[in-house]
Coordinates of C-alpha atoms in Angstrom, one line a residue:
X2 CA 31.6 -40.2 -21.8
X3 CA 31.5 -36.8 -23.5
X4 CA 32.8 -34.0 -21.7
X5 CA 30.4 -31.4 -20.3
X6 CA 31.7 -27.9 -20.6
X7 CA 30.8 -25.0 -18.3
X8 CA 28.8 -23.3 -21.0
X9 CA 26.7 -26.3 -21.6
X10 CA 25.7 -26.2 -18.0
X11 CA 24.8 -22.6 -17.9
X12 CA 23.0 -22.7 -21.3
X13 CA 19.5 -23.9 -20.1
X14 CA 19.2 -21.1 -17.6
X15 CA 20.0 -18.4 -20.2
X16 CA 17.7 -20.0 -22.7
X17 CA 14.9 -19.9 -20.1
X18 CA 15.7 -16.2 -19.4
X19 CA 15.7 -15.4 -23.1
X20 CA 12.2 -17.2 -23.4
X21 CA 10.8 -15.2 -20.5
X22 CA 12.0 -12.0 -22.0
X23 CA 10.7 -12.7 -25.6
X24 CA 7.4 -13.9 -24.2
X25 CA 7.0 -10.6 -22.3
X26 CA 8.2 -8.6 -25.3
X27 CA 5.5 -10.3 -27.5
X28 CA 2.8 -9.7 -25.0
X29 CA 3.7 -6.1 -24.6
X30 CA 3.9 -5.5 -28.4
X31 CA 0.5 -7.3 -28.8
X32 CA -1.1 -5.1 -26.1
X33 CA 0.2 -2.0 -27.8
X34 CA -1.3 -3.2 -31.2
X35 CA -4.6 -3.8 -29.5
X36 CA -4.6 -0.6 -27.8
X37 CA -4.2 1.2 -31.0
X38 CA -6.8 -0.9 -32.9
X39 CA -9.3 0.0 -30.1
X40 CA -8.7 3.7 -30.7
X41 CA -9.0 3.3 -34.5
X42 CA -12.3 1.4 -33.9
X43 CA -13.5 4.4 -31.8
X44 CA -13.0 6.8 -34.4
X45 CA -14.1 4.6 -37.3
X46 CA -16.9 6.8 -38.4
X47 CA -14.9 10.0 -38.4
X48 CA -14.1 11.0 -42.0
X49 CA -12.3 13.9 -43.6
X50 CA -13.9 16.1 -46.5
X51 CA -13.1 13.5 -49.1
X52 CA -14.7 10.6 -47.2
X53 CA -11.7 9.0 -45.9
X54 CA -10.9 7.9 -42.4
X55 CA -9.6 10.7 -40.4
X56 CA -7.8 8.7 -37.9
X57 CA -5.4 6.2 -39.4
X58 CA -2.4 4.1 -38.6
X59 CA 0.9 5.8 -39.4
X60 CA 3.7 3.3 -39.0
X61 CA 5.6 3.0 -35.7
X62 CA 7.7 5.1 -33.6
X63 CA 11.5 4.3 -33.3
X64 CA 12.2 1.1 -31.4
X65 CA 12.6 1.6 -27.8
X66 CA 14.2 -0.5 -24.9
X67 CA 12.1 -0.8 -21.8
X68 CA 13.7 -2.1 -18.6
X69 CA 11.2 -4.4 -17.0
X70 CA 11.0 -7.1 -14.4
X71 CA 11.6 -9.7 -17.1
X72 CA 14.7 -7.7 -18.3
X73 CA 15.1 -5.4 -21.2
X74 CA 12.3 -5.5 -23.7
X75 CA 12.6 -4.0 -27.2
X76 CA 9.3 -2.8 -28.5
X77 CA 8.0 -0.6 -31.4
X78 CA 4.9 1.5 -30.5
X79 CA 2.4 2.0 -33.2
X80 CA 1.7 5.5 -34.3
X81 CA -1.7 7.1 -35.1
X82 CA -2.2 10.1 -37.3
X83 CA -5.2 12.5 -37.6
X84 CA -5.5 13.6 -41.3
X85 CA -7.2 16.8 -40.2
X86 CA -3.7 18.3 -39.6
X87 CA -2.2 20.1 -36.6
X88 CA -4.3 23.2 -37.2
X89 CA -7.5 21.4 -36.5
X90 CA -9.2 22.5 -33.3
X91 CA -10.7 19.1 -32.8
X92 CA -7.4 17.1 -33.7
X93 CA -7.2 13.6 -32.3
X94 CA -4.1 13.2 -30.3
X95 CA -3.2 9.6 -29.0
X96 CA -1.0 8.7 -26.0
X97 CA -0.6 5.2 -25.0
X98 CA -1.6 4.3 -21.5
X99 CA 0.4 1.1 -21.6
X100 CA 3.6 2.7 -22.6
X101 CA 3.7 6.5 -21.8
X102 CA 6.0 8.7 -23.7
X103 CA 9.7 8.8 -22.6
X104 CA 9.1 5.6 -20.2
X105 CA 12.3 3.7 -20.0
X106 CA 11.7 1.6 -16.7
X107 CA 8.6 -0.2 -15.8
X108 CA 7.1 0.9 -12.3
X109 CA 8.1 -2.6 -11.0
X110 CA 11.8 -1.7 -11.5
X111 CA 11.3 1.8 -9.9
X112 CA 9.9 0.0 -6.9
X113 CA 13.0 -2.3 -6.8
X114 CA 15.2 0.7 -6.1
X115 CA 13.7 1.9 -2.8
X116 CA 13.3 -1.7 -1.7
X117 CA 17.0 -2.4 -2.4
X118 CA 17.9 0.9 -0.6
X119 CA 16.0 0.1 2.6
X120 CA 17.7 -3.4 2.4
X121 CA 20.9 -1.7 2.8
X122 CA 22.2 -1.5 -0.9
X123 CA 24.1 1.8 -1.5
X124 CA 23.7 4.0 -4.6
X125 CA 27.1 3.0 -5.7
X126 CA 26.1 -0.8 -5.6
X127 CA 22.6 -0.3 -6.9
X128 CA 23.4 -0.9 -10.6
X129 CA 25.2 -4.2 -9.8
X130 CA 22.3 -5.4 -7.6
X131 CA 19.8 -4.5 -10.4
X132 CA 21.7 -6.2 -13.1
X133 CA 21.6 -9.4 -11.1
X134 CA 17.7 -9.1 -10.8
X135 CA 16.8 -7.7 -14.3
X136 CA 19.7 -8.0 -16.6
X137 CA 22.6 -6.2 -18.0
X138 CA 20.4 -3.3 -19.3
X139 CA 20.3 -2.1 -15.7
X140 CA 23.9 -1.0 -16.0
X141 CA 22.6 2.3 -17.2
X142 CA 21.2 3.0 -13.7
X143 CA 24.4 4.4 -12.5
X144 CA 24.8 5.8 -9.0
X145 CA 24.3 9.2 -10.3
X146 CA 21.0 8.3 -11.8
X147 CA 19.9 6.6 -8.6
X148 CA 20.9 9.7 -6.6
X149 CA 18.8 11.9 -8.9
X150 CA 15.8 9.5 -8.5
X151 CA 16.1 9.8 -4.8
X152 CA 16.2 13.7 -5.0
X153 CA 13.2 13.4 -7.2
X154 CA 11.3 11.2 -4.9
X155 CA 12.2 13.5 -1.9
X156 CA 10.5 16.4 -3.8
X157 CA 7.5 14.2 -4.6
X158 CA 7.2 13.5 -0.8
X159 CA 7.5 17.0 0.1
X160 CA 4.6 17.8 -2.4
X161 CA 2.5 15.0 -0.9
X162 CA 3.0 16.4 2.6
X163 CA 1.8 19.8 1.3
X164 CA -1.4 18.7 -0.6
X165 CA -4.7 20.1 0.0
X166 CA -7.1 17.8 2.0
X167 CA -10.0 19.9 2.1
X168 CA -12.1 17.7 0.0
X169 CA -10.9 14.6 1.6
X170 CA -13.0 12.5 3.9
X171 CA -11.9 9.2 5.5
X172 CA -14.3 6.7 7.1
X173 CA -11.6 4.5 8.6
X174 CA -7.9 5.1 9.5
X175 CA -5.3 2.6 10.2
X176 CA -2.1 3.8 12.2
X177 CA 1.3 2.3 12.8
X178 CA 4.8 3.2 13.5
X179 CA 7.5 1.4 11.3
X180 CA 11.0 1.3 12.7
X181 CA 14.2 1.4 10.6
X182 CA 17.9 1.5 11.5
X183 CA 19.8 4.5 10.1
X184 CA 23.6 4.0 9.3
X185 CA 24.6 7.6 8.9
X186 CA 22.6 9.8 11.3
X187 CA 22.7 8.1 14.8
X188 CA 22.6 5.0 16.7
X189 CA 18.9 5.4 17.2
X190 CA 16.4 3.7 15.2
X191 CA 14.0 5.8 12.9
X192 CA 10.4 5.6 13.6
X193 CA 8.2 6.4 10.6
X194 CA 4.6 7.1 11.3
X195 CA 2.1 5.8 8.7
X196 CA -1.6 6.6 8.3
X197 CA -3.7 4.7 5.8
X198 CA -7.3 5.6 5.2
X199 CA -10.5 4.3 3.6
X200 CA -12.4 6.9 1.4
X201 CA -16.3 7.1 1.1
X202 CA -16.1 4.8 -1.9
X203 CA -14.0 2.2 -0.1
X204 CA -10.6 2.9 -1.6
X205 CA -7.5 2.6 0.6
X206 CA -5.0 5.3 0.2
X207 CA -1.9 6.6 2.0
X208 CA -2.9 9.6 4.1
X209 CA 0.4 10.4 5.8
X210 CA 4.0 9.2 6.2
X211 CA 6.1 11.2 8.6
X212 CA 9.4 10.8 10.5
X213 CA 8.4 10.5 14.2
X214 CA 10.0 10.0 17.6
X215 CA 9.4 6.7 19.2
X216 CA 5.6 6.9 18.2
X217 CA 5.3 9.6 20.8
X218 CA 2.1 11.5 21.6
X219 CA 3.8 14.7 20.4
X220 CA 4.9 13.2 17.1
X221 CA 1.4 11.9 16.3
X222 CA -0.2 15.2 17.5
X223 CA 1.9 17.1 15.0
X224 CA 1.0 14.9 12.2
X225 CA -2.7 14.9 12.9
X226 CA -2.9 18.6 13.5
X227 CA -1.0 19.1 10.1
X228 CA -3.7 17.0 8.4
X229 CA -6.4 19.1 10.1
X230 CA -4.8 22.4 9.1
X231 CA -4.6 21.2 5.5
X232 CA -8.4 20.7 5.5
X233 CA -9.1 17.2 6.8
X234 CA -11.6 18.4 9.4
X235 CA -14.1 15.7 9.3
X236 CA -13.3 13.0 12.0
X237 CA -13.1 9.5 10.8
X238 CA -15.7 7.0 12.2
X239 CA -13.1 4.6 13.5
X240 CA -9.2 4.3 13.8
X241 CA -7.4 0.9 14.1
X242 CA -3.9 0.6 15.5
X243 CA -1.6 -1.0 18.2
X244 CA -2.4 -0.2 21.8
X245 CA 1.2 0.9 22.4
X246 CA 0.9 3.9 20.2
X247 CA 1.1 7.6 21.5
X248 CA -1.5 7.8 18.5
X249 CA -4.4 7.3 20.8
X250 CA -3.8 10.3 23.0
X251 CA -3.2 12.5 20.1
X252 CA -6.4 11.2 18.3
X253 CA -8.5 12.0 21.4
X254 CA -7.3 15.6 21.2
X255 CA -7.5 16.3 17.5
X256 CA -10.4 13.9 16.3
X257 CA -12.2 13.3 19.7
X258 CA -15.4 11.9 17.9
X259 CA -13.3 9.1 16.2
X260 CA -13.9 5.8 17.9
X261 CA -10.9 3.4 18.6
X262 CA -10.4 -0.2 17.6
X263 CA -7.3 -2.0 18.9
X264 CA -5.5 -4.5 16.6
X265 CA -6.4 -8.1 17.6
X266 CA -3.0 -9.3 16.0
X267 CA -0.9 -7.1 18.1
X268 CA -3.0 -7.6 21.2
X269 CA -2.9 -11.5 20.7
X270 CA 0.8 -11.3 20.6
X271 CA 1.1 -9.1 23.6
X272 CA -1.1 -11.7 25.6
X273 CA 0.8 -14.7 24.4
X274 CA 4.1 -13.3 25.3
X275 CA 2.9 -13.5 29.0
X276 CA 2.0 -17.2 28.8
X277 CA 4.4 -20.3 28.8
X278 CA 4.9 -21.6 25.4
X279 CA 3.1 -24.9 26.2
X280 CA -0.1 -22.8 26.9
X281 CA 0.2 -20.5 24.0
X282 CA -1.5 -22.8 21.3
X283 CA -4.7 -23.3 23.5
X284 CA -4.8 -19.5 24.5
X285 CA -4.5 -18.6 21.0
X286 CA -7.6 -20.7 20.2
X287 CA -9.5 -19.0 22.9
X288 CA -8.5 -15.6 21.8
X289 CA -9.8 -16.5 18.2
X290 CA -13.1 -17.4 19.8
X291 CA -13.5 -13.8 21.0
X292 CA -12.8 -11.8 17.9
X293 CA -14.2 -14.2 15.5
X294 CA -17.6 -14.5 17.3
X295 CA -20.8 -13.8 15.4
X296 CA -22.2 -11.2 17.9
X297 CA -20.9 -9.0 20.6
X298 CA -22.7 -10.9 23.2
X299 CA -20.9 -14.1 22.1
X300 CA -17.5 -12.2 22.0
X301 CA -18.3 -10.9 25.6
X302 CA -19.0 -14.5 26.8
X303 CA -15.8 -15.8 25.2
X304 CA -13.8 -12.8 26.7
X305 CA -15.2 -13.8 30.1
X306 CA -14.4 -17.4 29.7
X307 CA -10.7 -16.6 28.7
X308 CA -10.4 -14.3 31.8
X309 CA -11.8 -16.9 34.1
X310 CA -9.6 -19.7 32.5
X311 CA -6.2 -18.0 32.8
X312 CA -6.5 -15.4 35.6
X313 CA -5.5 -17.5 38.5
X314 CA -2.2 -18.8 37.0
X315 CA -1.4 -16.0 34.5
X316 CA -2.7 -12.6 35.8
X317 CA -0.5 -10.6 33.7
X318 CA -1.9 -12.1 30.6
X319 CA -5.4 -11.5 31.6
X320 CA -4.8 -8.0 32.6
X321 CA -3.3 -7.2 29.4
X322 CA -6.3 -8.4 27.6
X323 CA -8.9 -6.9 30.1
X324 CA -7.7 -3.4 30.0
X325 CA -8.6 -3.0 26.4
X326 CA -11.9 -4.8 26.4
X327 CA -14.0 -2.0 25.0
X328 CA -11.8 -0.9 22.2
X329 CA -11.1 -4.5 21.2
X330 CA -14.8 -5.1 20.5
X331 CA -15.6 -1.8 18.9
X332 CA -15.7 -3.4 15.4
X333 CA -19.1 -5.0 16.3
X334 CA -20.7 -1.6 15.8
X335 CA -19.7 -1.5 12.2
X336 CA -20.8 -3.4 9.0
X337 CA -20.0 -7.2 9.3
X338 CA -18.5 -7.0 5.7
X339 CA -15.8 -4.5 7.1
X340 CA -14.8 -6.6 10.1
X341 CA -11.9 -8.4 8.5
X342 CA -10.5 -5.0 7.6
X343 CA -10.9 -3.4 11.0
X344 CA -9.8 -6.1 13.4
X345 CA -6.3 -5.6 12.5
X346 CA -3.7 -3.2 11.0
X347 CA -3.2 -5.3 8.0
X348 CA -3.3 -2.8 5.4
X349 CA -0.1 -1.4 6.9
X350 CA 1.4 -4.6 8.2
X351 CA 1.2 -6.3 4.8
X352 CA 2.7 -3.5 3.0
X353 CA 5.8 -3.5 5.3
X354 CA 6.1 -7.1 6.0
X355 CA 8.9 -7.8 3.4
X356 CA 10.6 -4.6 4.1
X357 CA 10.7 -5.2 7.8
X358 CA 12.0 -8.8 7.3
X359 CA 14.7 -7.7 5.1
X360 CA 15.8 -4.7 6.8
X361 CA 16.4 -6.4 10.1
X362 CA 19.2 -8.4 8.4
X363 CA 21.1 -5.4 7.0
X364 CA 23.0 -2.5 8.2
X365 CA 20.0 -0.2 7.4
X366 CA 19.3 2.7 5.2
X367 CA 21.6 5.7 4.8
X368 CA 19.9 8.7 6.1
X369 CA 16.6 9.6 7.8
X370 CA 15.5 11.8 4.9
X371 CA 16.4 9.1 2.3
X372 CA 14.7 6.4 4.3
X373 CA 11.5 8.4 4.6
X374 CA 11.6 9.0 0.9
X375 CA 12.1 5.3 0.0
X376 CA 9.2 4.3 2.4
X377 CA 6.9 6.8 0.7
X378 CA 7.8 5.4 -2.7
X379 CA 7.2 1.8 -1.6
X380 CA 3.8 2.6 -0.1
X381 CA 2.9 4.6 -3.2
X382 CA 3.7 1.7 -5.4
X383 CA 1.9 -0.9 -3.1
X384 CA -1.1 1.4 -3.2
X385 CA -1.8 0.7 -6.8
X386 CA -2.7 -2.9 -6.0
X387 CA -4.8 -2.2 -2.8
X388 CA -8.3 -3.8 -3.1
X389 CA -11.5 -1.8 -2.2
X390 CA -13.0 -2.8 1.1
X391 CA -15.5 -5.4 1.0
X392 CA -19.1 -4.0 1.4
X393 CA -17.9 -0.6 0.4
X394 CA -21.4 0.4 -0.6
X395 CA -22.3 0.5 3.1
X396 CA -19.7 3.3 3.8
X397 CA -22.1 6.1 2.8
X398 CA -24.7 4.8 5.3
X399 CA -22.1 5.1 8.0
X400 CA -21.4 8.8 6.9
X401 CA -25.1 9.4 7.1
X402 CA -25.2 8.3 10.8
X403 CA -26.8 4.9 10.4
X404 CA -26.0 2.6 13.2
X405 CA -24.9 -1.0 13.2
X406 CA -25.4 -3.7 15.7
X407 CA -23.6 -6.9 15.4
X408 CA -22.7 -5.9 11.8
X409 CA -26.2 -5.3 10.8
X410 CA -28.1 -2.0 10.4
X411 CA -29.8 -1.3 13.5
X412 CA -33.1 0.2 12.2
X413 CA -34.6 1.0 15.6
X414 CA -31.6 3.3 16.7
X415 CA -30.3 4.6 13.2
X416 CA -30.5 8.3 12.7
X417 CA -29.9 9.5 9.3
X418 CA -28.1 12.8 9.3

């Protein structure tokens, strides 16, 4: 039998990596060529004094290595020249949207750094960790480079927290407190307060991220008052959050007109915790019958059925549910297309699900300020992939004062502003 060497065993994996990188490189190169072709087509009718095309291909820029999620990719960016010359007032300048000038790392790699940091990887070990994920080119990301990136992200966070909000208006808000373990500052866990909002056109965006103290009313009050001082004076129509938050007391003081919706995922978990495991599957189905009902009347009936069914044996579970009845069913007064967005704090939960899972199994992040900056960068990166709300065309109707009943416009009681 022929001897199988170690290199022979390793070879298929390295060939696969090479194929992935080459495929990614070709796709990127092709995208750059198509981008330039589109620009040339756009200015095809533009001619100089001699009748020649003014905007033409002009070779390539020097080869550049871009660190991506598939590893280092070597590409040559096509160049465009305007024959009118640098002095022309209407000179055409081209800047690639796919591969901006000076870009050396893809946004996906930049997102890896704060994720790894929150997982407990130190700046000194960052280069080694990135090499294992994206290849040897990551060796250039030394500890000093990572520290400079952290400083840059801290400055970006500071600018974000100072931005003017006078022209912003949010129809909905989602609030939550995210906990992290800090290695260097103290034995306490750090609570980071996060607010995400839905704009008039249905986009979800990060509104605030701030270091808090155990989700206290004081911490949330400071955050909301700061938003108001920077121009966010119009109260959102509805806020969604966990019932345990000090957020609600603060919200009533700062934006008293905003209605409250408790998160059904959190509430279901709290109720089930007060039931024996053998009962939990049936109870969960009964809870689903409430918040998945087609109308508020049907939800009220299912609510009463749950209380009647479990009150005698499990009073703590039914008390936990009953005390928030009104704010658990508030979503029925909003467009049905929005219900799936409003019944839970999923916009925040889904963004932090992976971070929370990984973070529990590590020693935690280094310092409170660094942890806050990393969380900010992670949310900022995730924000690029957030979808608009379903039925976002209905949001202006809410802002006009139109009323909804069981998810449908209530013509009889709607008052346009």
